[in-house]
Short mmCIF file of N, CA and C in Angstrom, two decimals:
data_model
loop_
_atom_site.label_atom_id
_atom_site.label_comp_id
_atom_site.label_asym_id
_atom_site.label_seq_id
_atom_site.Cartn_x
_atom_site.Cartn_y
_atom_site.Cartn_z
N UNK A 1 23.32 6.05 -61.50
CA UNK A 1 22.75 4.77 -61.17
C UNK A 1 23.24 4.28 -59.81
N UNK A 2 24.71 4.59 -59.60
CA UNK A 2 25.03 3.79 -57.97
C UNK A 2 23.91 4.69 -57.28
N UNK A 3 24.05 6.02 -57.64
CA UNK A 3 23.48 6.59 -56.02
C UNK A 3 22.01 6.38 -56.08
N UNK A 4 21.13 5.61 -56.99
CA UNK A 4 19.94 5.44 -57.11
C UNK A 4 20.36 4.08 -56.24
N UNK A 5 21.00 3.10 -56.69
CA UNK A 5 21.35 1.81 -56.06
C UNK A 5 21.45 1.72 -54.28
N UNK A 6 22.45 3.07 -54.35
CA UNK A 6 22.92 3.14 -52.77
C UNK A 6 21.63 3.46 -51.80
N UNK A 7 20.65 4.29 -52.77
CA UNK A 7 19.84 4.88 -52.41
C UNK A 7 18.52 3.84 -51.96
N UNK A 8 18.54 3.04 -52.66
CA UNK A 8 17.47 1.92 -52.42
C UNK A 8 17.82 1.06 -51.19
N UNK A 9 19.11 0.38 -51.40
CA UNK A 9 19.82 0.10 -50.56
C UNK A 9 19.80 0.67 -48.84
N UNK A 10 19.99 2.05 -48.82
CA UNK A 10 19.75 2.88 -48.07
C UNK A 10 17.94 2.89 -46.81
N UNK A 11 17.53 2.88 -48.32
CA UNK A 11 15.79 2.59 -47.67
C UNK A 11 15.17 1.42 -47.13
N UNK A 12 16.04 0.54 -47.25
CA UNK A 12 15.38 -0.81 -47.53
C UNK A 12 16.45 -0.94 -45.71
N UNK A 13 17.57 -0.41 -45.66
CA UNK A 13 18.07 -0.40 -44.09
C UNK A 13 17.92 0.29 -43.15
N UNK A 14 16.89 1.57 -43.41
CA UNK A 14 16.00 2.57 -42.84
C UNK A 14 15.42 2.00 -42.48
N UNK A 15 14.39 0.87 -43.14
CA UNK A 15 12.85 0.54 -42.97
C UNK A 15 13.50 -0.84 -41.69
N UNK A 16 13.94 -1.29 -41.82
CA UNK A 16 14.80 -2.54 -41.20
C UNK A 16 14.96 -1.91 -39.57
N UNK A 17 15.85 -0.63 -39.73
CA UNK A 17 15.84 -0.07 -38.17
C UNK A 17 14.37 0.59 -37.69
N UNK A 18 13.54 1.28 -38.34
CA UNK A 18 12.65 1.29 -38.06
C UNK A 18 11.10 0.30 -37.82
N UNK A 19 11.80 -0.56 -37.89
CA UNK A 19 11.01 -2.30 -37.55
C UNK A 19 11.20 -2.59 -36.04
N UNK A 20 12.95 -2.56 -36.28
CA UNK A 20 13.35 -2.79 -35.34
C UNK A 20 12.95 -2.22 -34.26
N UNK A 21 13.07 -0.74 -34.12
CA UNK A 21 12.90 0.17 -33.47
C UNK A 21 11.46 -0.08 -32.74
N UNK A 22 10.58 0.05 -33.77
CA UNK A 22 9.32 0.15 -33.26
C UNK A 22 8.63 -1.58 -32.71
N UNK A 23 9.41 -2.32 -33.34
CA UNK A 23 8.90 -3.85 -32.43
C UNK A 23 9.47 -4.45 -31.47
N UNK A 24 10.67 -4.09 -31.04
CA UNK A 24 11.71 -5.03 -30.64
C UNK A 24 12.20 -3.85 -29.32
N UNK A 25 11.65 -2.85 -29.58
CA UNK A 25 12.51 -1.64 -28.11
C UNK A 25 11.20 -0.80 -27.81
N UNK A 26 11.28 -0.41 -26.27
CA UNK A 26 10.38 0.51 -25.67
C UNK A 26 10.57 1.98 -26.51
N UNK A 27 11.14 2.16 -27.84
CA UNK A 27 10.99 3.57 -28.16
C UNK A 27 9.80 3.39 -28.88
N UNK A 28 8.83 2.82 -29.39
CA UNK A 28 7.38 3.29 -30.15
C UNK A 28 6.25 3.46 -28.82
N UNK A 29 6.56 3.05 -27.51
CA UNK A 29 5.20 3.38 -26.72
C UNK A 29 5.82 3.99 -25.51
N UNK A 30 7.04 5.06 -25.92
CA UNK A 30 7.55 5.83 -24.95
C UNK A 30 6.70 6.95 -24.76
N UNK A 31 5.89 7.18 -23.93
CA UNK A 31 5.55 8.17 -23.88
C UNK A 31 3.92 8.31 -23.41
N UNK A 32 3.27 7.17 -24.73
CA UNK A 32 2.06 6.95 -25.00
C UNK A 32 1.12 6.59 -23.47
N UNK A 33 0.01 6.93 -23.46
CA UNK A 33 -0.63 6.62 -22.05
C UNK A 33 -1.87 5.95 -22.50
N UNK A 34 -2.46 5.08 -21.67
CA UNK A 34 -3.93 4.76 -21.59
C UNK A 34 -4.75 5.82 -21.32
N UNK A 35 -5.92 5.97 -21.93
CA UNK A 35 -6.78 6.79 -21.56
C UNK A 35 -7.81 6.31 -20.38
N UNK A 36 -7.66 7.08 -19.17
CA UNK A 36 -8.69 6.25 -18.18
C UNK A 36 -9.97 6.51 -18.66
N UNK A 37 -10.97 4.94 -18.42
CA UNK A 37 -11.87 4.82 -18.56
C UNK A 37 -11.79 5.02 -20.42
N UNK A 38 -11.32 3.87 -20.43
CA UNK A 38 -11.25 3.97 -22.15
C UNK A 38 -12.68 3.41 -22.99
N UNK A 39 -12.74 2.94 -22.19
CA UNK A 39 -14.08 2.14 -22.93
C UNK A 39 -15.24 3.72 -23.46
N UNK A 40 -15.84 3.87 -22.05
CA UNK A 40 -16.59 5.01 -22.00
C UNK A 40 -16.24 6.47 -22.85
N UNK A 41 -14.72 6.35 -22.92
CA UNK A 41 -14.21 7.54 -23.66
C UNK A 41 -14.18 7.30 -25.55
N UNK A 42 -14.41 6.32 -25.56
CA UNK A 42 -14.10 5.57 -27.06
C UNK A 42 -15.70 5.28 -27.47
N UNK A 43 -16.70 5.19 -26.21
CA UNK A 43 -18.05 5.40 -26.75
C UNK A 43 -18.51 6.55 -27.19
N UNK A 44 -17.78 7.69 -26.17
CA UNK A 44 -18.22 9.06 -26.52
C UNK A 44 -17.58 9.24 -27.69
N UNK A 45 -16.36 8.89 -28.57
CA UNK A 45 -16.21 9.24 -29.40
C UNK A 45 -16.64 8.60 -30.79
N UNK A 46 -16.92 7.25 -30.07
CA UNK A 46 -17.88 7.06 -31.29
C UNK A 46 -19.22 7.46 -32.01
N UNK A 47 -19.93 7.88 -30.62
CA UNK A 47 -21.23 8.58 -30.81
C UNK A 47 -21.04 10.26 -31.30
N UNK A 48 -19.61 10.72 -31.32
CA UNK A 48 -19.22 11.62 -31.82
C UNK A 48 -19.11 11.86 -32.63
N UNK A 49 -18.07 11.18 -33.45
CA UNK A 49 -17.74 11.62 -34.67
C UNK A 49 -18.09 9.99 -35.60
N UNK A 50 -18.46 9.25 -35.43
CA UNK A 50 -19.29 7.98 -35.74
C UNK A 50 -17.52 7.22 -36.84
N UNK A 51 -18.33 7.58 -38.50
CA UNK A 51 -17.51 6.86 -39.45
C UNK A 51 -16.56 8.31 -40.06
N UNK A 52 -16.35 9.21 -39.61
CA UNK A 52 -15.10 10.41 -40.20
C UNK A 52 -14.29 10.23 -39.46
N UNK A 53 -13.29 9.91 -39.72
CA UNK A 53 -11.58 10.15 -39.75
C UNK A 53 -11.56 11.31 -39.76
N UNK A 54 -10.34 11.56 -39.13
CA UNK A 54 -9.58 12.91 -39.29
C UNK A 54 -8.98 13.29 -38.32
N UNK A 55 -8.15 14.61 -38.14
CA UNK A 55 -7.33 14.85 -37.17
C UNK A 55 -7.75 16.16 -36.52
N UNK A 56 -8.52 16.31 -35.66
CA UNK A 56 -9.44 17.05 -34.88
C UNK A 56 -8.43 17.49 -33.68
N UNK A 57 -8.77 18.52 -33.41
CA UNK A 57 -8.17 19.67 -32.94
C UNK A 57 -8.89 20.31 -31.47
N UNK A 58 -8.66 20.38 -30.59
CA UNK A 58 -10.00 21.26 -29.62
C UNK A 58 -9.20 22.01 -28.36
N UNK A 59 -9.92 22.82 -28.25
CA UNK A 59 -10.73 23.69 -28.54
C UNK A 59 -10.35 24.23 -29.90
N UNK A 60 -11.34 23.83 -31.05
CA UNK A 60 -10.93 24.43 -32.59
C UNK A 60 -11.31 25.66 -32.36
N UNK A 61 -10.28 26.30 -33.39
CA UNK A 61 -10.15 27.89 -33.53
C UNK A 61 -11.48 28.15 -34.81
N UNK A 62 -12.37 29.11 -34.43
CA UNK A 62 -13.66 28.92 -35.89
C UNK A 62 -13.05 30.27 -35.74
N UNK A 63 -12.51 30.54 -37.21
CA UNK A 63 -12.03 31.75 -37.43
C UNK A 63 -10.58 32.34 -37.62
N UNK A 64 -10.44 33.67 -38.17
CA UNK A 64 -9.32 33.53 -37.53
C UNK A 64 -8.78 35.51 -37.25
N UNK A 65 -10.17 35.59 -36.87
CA UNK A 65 -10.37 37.47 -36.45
C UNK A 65 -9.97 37.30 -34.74
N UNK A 66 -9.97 38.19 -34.19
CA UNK A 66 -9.55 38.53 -32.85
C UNK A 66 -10.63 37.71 -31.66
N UNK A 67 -11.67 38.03 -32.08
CA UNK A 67 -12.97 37.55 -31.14
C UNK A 67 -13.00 36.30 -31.17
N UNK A 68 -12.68 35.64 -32.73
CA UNK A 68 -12.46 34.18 -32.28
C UNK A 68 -11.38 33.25 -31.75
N UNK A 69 -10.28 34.37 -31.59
CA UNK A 69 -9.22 33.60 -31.08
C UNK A 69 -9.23 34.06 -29.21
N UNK A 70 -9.76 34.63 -29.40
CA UNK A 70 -9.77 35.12 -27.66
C UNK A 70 -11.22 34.38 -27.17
N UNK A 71 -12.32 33.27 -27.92
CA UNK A 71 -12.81 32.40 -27.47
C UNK A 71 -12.17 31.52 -27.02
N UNK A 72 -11.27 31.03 -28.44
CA UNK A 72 -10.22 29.68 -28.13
C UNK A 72 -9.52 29.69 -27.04
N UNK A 73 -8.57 30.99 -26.31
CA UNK A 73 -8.49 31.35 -25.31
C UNK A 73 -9.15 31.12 -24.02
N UNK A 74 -10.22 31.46 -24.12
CA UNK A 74 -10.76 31.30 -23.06
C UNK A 74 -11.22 30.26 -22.79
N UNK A 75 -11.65 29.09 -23.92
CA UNK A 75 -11.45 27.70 -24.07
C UNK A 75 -11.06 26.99 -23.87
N UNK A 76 -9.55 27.31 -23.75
CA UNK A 76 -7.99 26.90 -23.28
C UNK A 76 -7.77 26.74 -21.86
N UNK A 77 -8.44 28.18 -21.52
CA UNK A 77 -8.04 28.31 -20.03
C UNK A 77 -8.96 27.78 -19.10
N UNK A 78 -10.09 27.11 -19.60
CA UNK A 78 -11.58 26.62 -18.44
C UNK A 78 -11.16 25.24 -18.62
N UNK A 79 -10.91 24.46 -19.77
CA UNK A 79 -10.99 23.16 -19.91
C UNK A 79 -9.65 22.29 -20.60
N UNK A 80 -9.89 21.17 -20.95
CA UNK A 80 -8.41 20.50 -21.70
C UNK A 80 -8.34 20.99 -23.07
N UNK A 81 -7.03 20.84 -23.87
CA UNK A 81 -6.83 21.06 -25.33
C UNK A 81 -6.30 19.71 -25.84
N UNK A 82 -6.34 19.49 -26.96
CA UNK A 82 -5.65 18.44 -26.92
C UNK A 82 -5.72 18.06 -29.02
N UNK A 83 -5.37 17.15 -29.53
CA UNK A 83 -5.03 16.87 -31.04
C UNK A 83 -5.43 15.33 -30.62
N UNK A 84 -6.33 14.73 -31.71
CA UNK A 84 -6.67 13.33 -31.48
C UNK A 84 -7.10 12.69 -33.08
N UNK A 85 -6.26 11.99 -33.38
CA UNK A 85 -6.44 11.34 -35.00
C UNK A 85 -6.97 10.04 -34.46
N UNK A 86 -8.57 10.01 -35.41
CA UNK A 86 -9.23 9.74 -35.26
C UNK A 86 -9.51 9.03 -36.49
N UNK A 87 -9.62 6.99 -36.39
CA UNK A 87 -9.69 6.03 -37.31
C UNK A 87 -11.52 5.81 -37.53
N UNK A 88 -12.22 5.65 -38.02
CA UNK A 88 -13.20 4.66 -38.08
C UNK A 88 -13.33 3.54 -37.50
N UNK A 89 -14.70 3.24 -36.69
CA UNK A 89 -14.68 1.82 -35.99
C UNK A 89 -14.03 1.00 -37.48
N UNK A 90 -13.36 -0.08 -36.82
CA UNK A 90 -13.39 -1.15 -37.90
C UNK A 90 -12.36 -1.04 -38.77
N UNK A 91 -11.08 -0.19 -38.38
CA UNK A 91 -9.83 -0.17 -39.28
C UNK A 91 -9.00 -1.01 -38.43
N UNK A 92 -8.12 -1.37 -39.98
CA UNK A 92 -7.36 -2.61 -39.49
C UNK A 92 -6.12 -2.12 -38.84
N UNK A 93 -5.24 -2.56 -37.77
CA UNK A 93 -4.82 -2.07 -36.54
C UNK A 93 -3.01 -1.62 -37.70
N UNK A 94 -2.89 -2.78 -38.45
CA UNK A 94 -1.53 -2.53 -39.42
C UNK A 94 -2.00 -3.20 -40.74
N UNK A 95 -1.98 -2.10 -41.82
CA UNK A 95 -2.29 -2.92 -43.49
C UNK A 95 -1.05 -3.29 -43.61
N UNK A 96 -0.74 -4.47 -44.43
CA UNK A 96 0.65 -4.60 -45.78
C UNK A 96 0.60 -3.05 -46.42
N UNK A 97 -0.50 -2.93 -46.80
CA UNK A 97 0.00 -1.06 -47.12
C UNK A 97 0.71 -0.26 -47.04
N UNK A 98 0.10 -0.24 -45.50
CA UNK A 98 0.90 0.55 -44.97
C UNK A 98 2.26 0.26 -44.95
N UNK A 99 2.40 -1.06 -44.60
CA UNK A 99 4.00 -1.06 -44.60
C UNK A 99 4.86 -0.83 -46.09
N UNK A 100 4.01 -1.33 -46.92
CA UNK A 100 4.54 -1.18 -48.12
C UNK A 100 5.01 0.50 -48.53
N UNK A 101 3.22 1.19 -48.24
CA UNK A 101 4.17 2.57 -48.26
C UNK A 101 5.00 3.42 -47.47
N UNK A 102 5.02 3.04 -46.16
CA UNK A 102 6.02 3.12 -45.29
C UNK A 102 7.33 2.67 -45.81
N UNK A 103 8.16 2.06 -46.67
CA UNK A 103 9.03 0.95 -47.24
C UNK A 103 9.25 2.43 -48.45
N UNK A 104 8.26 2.37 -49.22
CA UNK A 104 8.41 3.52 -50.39
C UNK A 104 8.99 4.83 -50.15
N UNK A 105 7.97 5.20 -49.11
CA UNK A 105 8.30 6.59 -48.56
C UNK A 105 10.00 6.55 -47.81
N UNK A 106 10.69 5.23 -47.06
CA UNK A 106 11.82 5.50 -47.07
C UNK A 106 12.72 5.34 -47.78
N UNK A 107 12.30 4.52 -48.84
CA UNK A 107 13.08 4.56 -49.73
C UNK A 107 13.70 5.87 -50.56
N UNK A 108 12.57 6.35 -50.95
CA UNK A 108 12.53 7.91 -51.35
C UNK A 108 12.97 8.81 -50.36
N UNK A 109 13.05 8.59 -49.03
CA UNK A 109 13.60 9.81 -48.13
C UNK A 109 15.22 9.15 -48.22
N UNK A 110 15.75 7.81 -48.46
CA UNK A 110 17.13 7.82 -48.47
C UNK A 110 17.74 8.10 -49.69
N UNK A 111 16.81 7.92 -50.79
CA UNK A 111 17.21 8.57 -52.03
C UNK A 111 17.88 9.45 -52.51
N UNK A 112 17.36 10.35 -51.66
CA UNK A 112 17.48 11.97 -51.57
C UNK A 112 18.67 12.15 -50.55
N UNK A 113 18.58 11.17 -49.53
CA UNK A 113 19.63 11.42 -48.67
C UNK A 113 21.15 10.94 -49.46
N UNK A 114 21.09 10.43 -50.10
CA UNK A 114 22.22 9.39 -50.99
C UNK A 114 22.35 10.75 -52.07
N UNK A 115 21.68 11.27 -52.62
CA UNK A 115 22.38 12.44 -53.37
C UNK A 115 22.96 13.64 -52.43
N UNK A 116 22.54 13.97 -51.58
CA UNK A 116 22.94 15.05 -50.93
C UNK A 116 24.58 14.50 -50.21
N UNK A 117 24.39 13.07 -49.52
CA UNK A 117 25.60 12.63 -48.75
C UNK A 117 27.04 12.33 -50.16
N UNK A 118 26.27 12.10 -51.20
CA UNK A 118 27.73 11.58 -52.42
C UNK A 118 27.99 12.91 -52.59
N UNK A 119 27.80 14.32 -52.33
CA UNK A 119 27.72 15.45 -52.93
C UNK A 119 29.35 15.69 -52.21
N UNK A 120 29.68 14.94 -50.66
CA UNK A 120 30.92 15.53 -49.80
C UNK A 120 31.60 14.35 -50.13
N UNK A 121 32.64 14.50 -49.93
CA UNK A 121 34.24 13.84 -49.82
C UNK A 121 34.98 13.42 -48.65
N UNK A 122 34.62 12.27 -48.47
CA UNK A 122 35.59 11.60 -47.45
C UNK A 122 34.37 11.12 -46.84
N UNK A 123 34.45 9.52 -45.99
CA UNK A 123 33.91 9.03 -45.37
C UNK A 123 33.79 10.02 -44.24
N UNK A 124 34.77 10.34 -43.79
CA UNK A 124 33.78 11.27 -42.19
C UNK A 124 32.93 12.48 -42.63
N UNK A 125 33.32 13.52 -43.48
CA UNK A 125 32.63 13.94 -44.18
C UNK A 125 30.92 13.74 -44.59
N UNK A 126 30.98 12.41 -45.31
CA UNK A 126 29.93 11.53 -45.59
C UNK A 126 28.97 11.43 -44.53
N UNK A 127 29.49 10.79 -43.49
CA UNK A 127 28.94 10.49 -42.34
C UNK A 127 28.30 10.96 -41.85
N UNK A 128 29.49 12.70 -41.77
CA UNK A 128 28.99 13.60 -40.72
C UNK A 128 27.32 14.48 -41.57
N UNK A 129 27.41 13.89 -42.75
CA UNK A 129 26.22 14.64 -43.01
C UNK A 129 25.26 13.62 -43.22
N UNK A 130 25.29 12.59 -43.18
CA UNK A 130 24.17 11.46 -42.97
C UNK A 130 23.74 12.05 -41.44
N UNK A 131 24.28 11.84 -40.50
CA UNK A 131 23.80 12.61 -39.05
C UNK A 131 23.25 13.81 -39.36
N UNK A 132 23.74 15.08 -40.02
CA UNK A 132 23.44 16.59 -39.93
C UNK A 132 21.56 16.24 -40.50
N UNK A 133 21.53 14.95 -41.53
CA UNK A 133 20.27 15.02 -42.43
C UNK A 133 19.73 14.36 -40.99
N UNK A 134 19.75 13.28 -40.34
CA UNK A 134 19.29 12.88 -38.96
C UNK A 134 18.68 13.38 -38.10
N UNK A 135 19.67 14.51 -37.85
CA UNK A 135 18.75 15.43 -36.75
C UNK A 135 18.25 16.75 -37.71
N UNK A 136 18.47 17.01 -38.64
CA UNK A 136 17.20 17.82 -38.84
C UNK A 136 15.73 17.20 -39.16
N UNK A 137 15.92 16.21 -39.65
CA UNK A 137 14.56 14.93 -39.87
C UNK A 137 14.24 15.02 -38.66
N UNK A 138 14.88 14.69 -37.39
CA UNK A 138 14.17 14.48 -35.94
C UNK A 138 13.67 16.20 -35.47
N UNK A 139 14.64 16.99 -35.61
CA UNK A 139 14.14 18.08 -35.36
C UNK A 139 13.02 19.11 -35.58
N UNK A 140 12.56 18.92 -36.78
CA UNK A 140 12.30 19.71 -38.17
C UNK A 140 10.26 19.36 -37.46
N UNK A 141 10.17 17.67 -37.32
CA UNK A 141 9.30 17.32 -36.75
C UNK A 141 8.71 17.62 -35.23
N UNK A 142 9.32 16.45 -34.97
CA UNK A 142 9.61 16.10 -33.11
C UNK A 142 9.20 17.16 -32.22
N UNK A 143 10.51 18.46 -32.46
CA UNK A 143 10.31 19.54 -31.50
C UNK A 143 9.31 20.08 -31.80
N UNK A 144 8.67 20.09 -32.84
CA UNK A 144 7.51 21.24 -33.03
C UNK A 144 6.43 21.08 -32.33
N UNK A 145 6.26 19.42 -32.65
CA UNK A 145 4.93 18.68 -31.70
C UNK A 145 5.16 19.02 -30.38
N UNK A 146 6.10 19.06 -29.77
CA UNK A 146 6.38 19.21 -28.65
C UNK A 146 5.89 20.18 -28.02
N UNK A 147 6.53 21.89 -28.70
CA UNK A 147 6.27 23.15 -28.77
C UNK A 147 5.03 23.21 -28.98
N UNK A 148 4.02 22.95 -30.34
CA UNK A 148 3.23 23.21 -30.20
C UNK A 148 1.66 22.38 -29.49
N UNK A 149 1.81 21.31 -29.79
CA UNK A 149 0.83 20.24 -29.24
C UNK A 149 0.94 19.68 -28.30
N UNK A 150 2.10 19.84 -27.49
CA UNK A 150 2.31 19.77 -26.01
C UNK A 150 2.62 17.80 -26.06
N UNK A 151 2.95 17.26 -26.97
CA UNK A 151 3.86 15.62 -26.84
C UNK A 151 4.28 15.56 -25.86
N UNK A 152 4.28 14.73 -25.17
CA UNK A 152 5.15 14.61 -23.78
C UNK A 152 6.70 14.79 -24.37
N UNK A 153 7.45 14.80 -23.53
CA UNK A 153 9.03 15.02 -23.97
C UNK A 153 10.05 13.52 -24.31
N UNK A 154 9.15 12.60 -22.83
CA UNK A 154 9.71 11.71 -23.40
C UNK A 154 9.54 10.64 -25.18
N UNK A 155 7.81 10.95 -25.47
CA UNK A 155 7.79 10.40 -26.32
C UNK A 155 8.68 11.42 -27.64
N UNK A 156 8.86 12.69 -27.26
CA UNK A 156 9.30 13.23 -28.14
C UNK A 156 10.84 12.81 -28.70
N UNK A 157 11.60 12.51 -27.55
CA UNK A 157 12.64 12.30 -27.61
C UNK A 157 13.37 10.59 -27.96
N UNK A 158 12.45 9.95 -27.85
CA UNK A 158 12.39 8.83 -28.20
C UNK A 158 12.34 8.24 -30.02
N UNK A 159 11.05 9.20 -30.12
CA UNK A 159 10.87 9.57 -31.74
C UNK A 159 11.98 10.35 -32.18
N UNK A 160 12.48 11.02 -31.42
CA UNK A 160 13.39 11.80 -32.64
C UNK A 160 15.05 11.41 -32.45
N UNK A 161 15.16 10.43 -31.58
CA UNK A 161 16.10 9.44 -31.89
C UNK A 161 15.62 8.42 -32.61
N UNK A 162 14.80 7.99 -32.71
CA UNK A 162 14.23 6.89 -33.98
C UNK A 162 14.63 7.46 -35.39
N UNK A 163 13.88 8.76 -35.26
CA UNK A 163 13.96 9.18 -36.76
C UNK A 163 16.10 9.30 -36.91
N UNK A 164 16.55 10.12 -35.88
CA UNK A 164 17.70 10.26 -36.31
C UNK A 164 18.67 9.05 -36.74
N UNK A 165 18.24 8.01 -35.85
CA UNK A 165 18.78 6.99 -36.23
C UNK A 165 18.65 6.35 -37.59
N UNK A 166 17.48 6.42 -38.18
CA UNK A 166 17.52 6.13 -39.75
C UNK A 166 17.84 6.66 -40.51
N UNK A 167 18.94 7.94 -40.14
CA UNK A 167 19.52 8.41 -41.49
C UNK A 167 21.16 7.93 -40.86
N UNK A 168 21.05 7.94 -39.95
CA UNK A 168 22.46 7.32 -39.72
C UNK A 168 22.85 5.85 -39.97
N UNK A 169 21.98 5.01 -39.64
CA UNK A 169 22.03 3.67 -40.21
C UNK A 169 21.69 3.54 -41.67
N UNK A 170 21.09 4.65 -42.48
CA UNK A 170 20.96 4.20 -44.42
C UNK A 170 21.70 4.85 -44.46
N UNK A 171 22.63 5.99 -44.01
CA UNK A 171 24.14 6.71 -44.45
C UNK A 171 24.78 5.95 -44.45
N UNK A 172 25.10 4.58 -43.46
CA UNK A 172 26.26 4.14 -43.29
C UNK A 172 26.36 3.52 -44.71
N UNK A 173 24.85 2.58 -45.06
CA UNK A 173 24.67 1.67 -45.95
C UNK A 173 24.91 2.53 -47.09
N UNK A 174 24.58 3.85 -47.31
CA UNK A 174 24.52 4.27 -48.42
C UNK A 174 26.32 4.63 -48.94
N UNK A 175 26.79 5.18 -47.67
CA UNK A 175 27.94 5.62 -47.74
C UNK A 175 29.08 3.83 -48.55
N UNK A 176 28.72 2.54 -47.59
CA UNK A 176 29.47 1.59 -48.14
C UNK A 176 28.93 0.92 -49.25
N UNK A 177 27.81 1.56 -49.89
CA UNK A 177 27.02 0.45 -51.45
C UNK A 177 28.00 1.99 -52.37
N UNK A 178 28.35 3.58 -52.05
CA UNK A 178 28.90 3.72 -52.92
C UNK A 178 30.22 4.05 -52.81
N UNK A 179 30.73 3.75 -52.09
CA UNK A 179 32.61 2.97 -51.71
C UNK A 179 32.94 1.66 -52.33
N UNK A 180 31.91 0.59 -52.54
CA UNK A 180 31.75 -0.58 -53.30
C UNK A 180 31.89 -0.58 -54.46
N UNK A 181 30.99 0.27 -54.52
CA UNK A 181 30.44 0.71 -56.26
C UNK A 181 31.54 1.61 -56.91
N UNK A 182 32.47 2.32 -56.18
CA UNK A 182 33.12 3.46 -56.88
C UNK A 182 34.43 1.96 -57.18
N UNK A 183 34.78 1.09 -56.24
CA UNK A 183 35.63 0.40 -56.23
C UNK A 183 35.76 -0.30 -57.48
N UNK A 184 34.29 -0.99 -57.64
CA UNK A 184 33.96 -2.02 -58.54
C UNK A 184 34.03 -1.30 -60.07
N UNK A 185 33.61 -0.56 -60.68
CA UNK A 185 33.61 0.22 -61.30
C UNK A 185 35.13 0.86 -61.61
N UNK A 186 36.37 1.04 -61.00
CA UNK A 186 37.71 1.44 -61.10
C UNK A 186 38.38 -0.20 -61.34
N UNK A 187 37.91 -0.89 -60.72
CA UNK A 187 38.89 -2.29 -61.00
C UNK A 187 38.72 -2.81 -62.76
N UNK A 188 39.64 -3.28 -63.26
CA UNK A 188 40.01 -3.74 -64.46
C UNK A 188 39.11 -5.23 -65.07
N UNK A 189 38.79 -5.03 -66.17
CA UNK A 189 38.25 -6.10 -66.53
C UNK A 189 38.66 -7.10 -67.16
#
């Protein structure tokens, strides 16, 4: 039960730095660019892909035999590539939803982090693996986009100090709700 406790605890000071993070500091639009001539580019894509969502890819690979990857290739090499997630006219810019399941989902990622971190002994110990879970969360992601979808570096690096930072700030919390808890629990009634 503590480490479910610590664990909530944990998520609920994840979601807090990641508020922070993304409202209050230049790390959520590090990176990000205007598209010139946005208007015109946001018509073409509306007359494009109209009311489907989705996360579209180009030059898409149709296939996945030799001839069609040495199109994509040559696709690659005449014109731009690029990854573009793509809303419906008319979505709302931030739901309560979302934040709500944004809120869930960290809750549940410190959850997990709160069993793995009570697993070592000793606050530095503790610590040092609230960080180790940090940067593989930033890593695991971050660099790949980077590597493979070509993210700029700075937004990469921005994000994956964001992410690292929320396991280091719900470690700390998690680490002192079960130092509290081990306390409270040993004292006499």
């Amino acid at each position: 039960m503590r480490i479910l406790i610590a664990g909530l605890i944990g998520g609920v000071v994840m979601f807090l730095w990641a508020t922070i993070a993304h409202v209050a500091t230049p790390l959520a639009t590090a990176g990000l660019k205007r598209i010139p001539q946005e208007a015109s580019t946001v018509a073409t894509l509306r007359a494009a892909l109209g009311d489907t969502p989705g996360l579209y890819f180009f030059p898409y690979l149709e296939g996945g035999d030799s001839k069609a990857m040495a199109d994509q290739k040559a696709k690659m090499q005449l014109g731009p590539t690029g990854i573009l997630a793509y809303q419906a006219p008319g979505s709302p810019a931030m739901m309560p939803r979302q934040l709500a399941v944004e809120l869930v989902l960290e809750i549940g990622e410190s959850i997990l982090a709160a069993l793995v971190i009570s697993a070592a002994a000793g606050v530095s110990r503790r610590i040092g693996v609230a960080v180790a879970i940090g940067v593989i969360a930033a890593v695991s992601t971050n660099l790949s986009y980077w590597n493979w979808y070509g993210f700029s570096w700075d937004y990469t690096l921005a994000n994956a100090f964001t992410e690292m930072m929320k396991y280091v700030f719900a470690g700390v919390a998690i680490i002192a709700t079960l130092a509290w808890r081990g306390r409270r629990s040993r004292t006499p009634a």
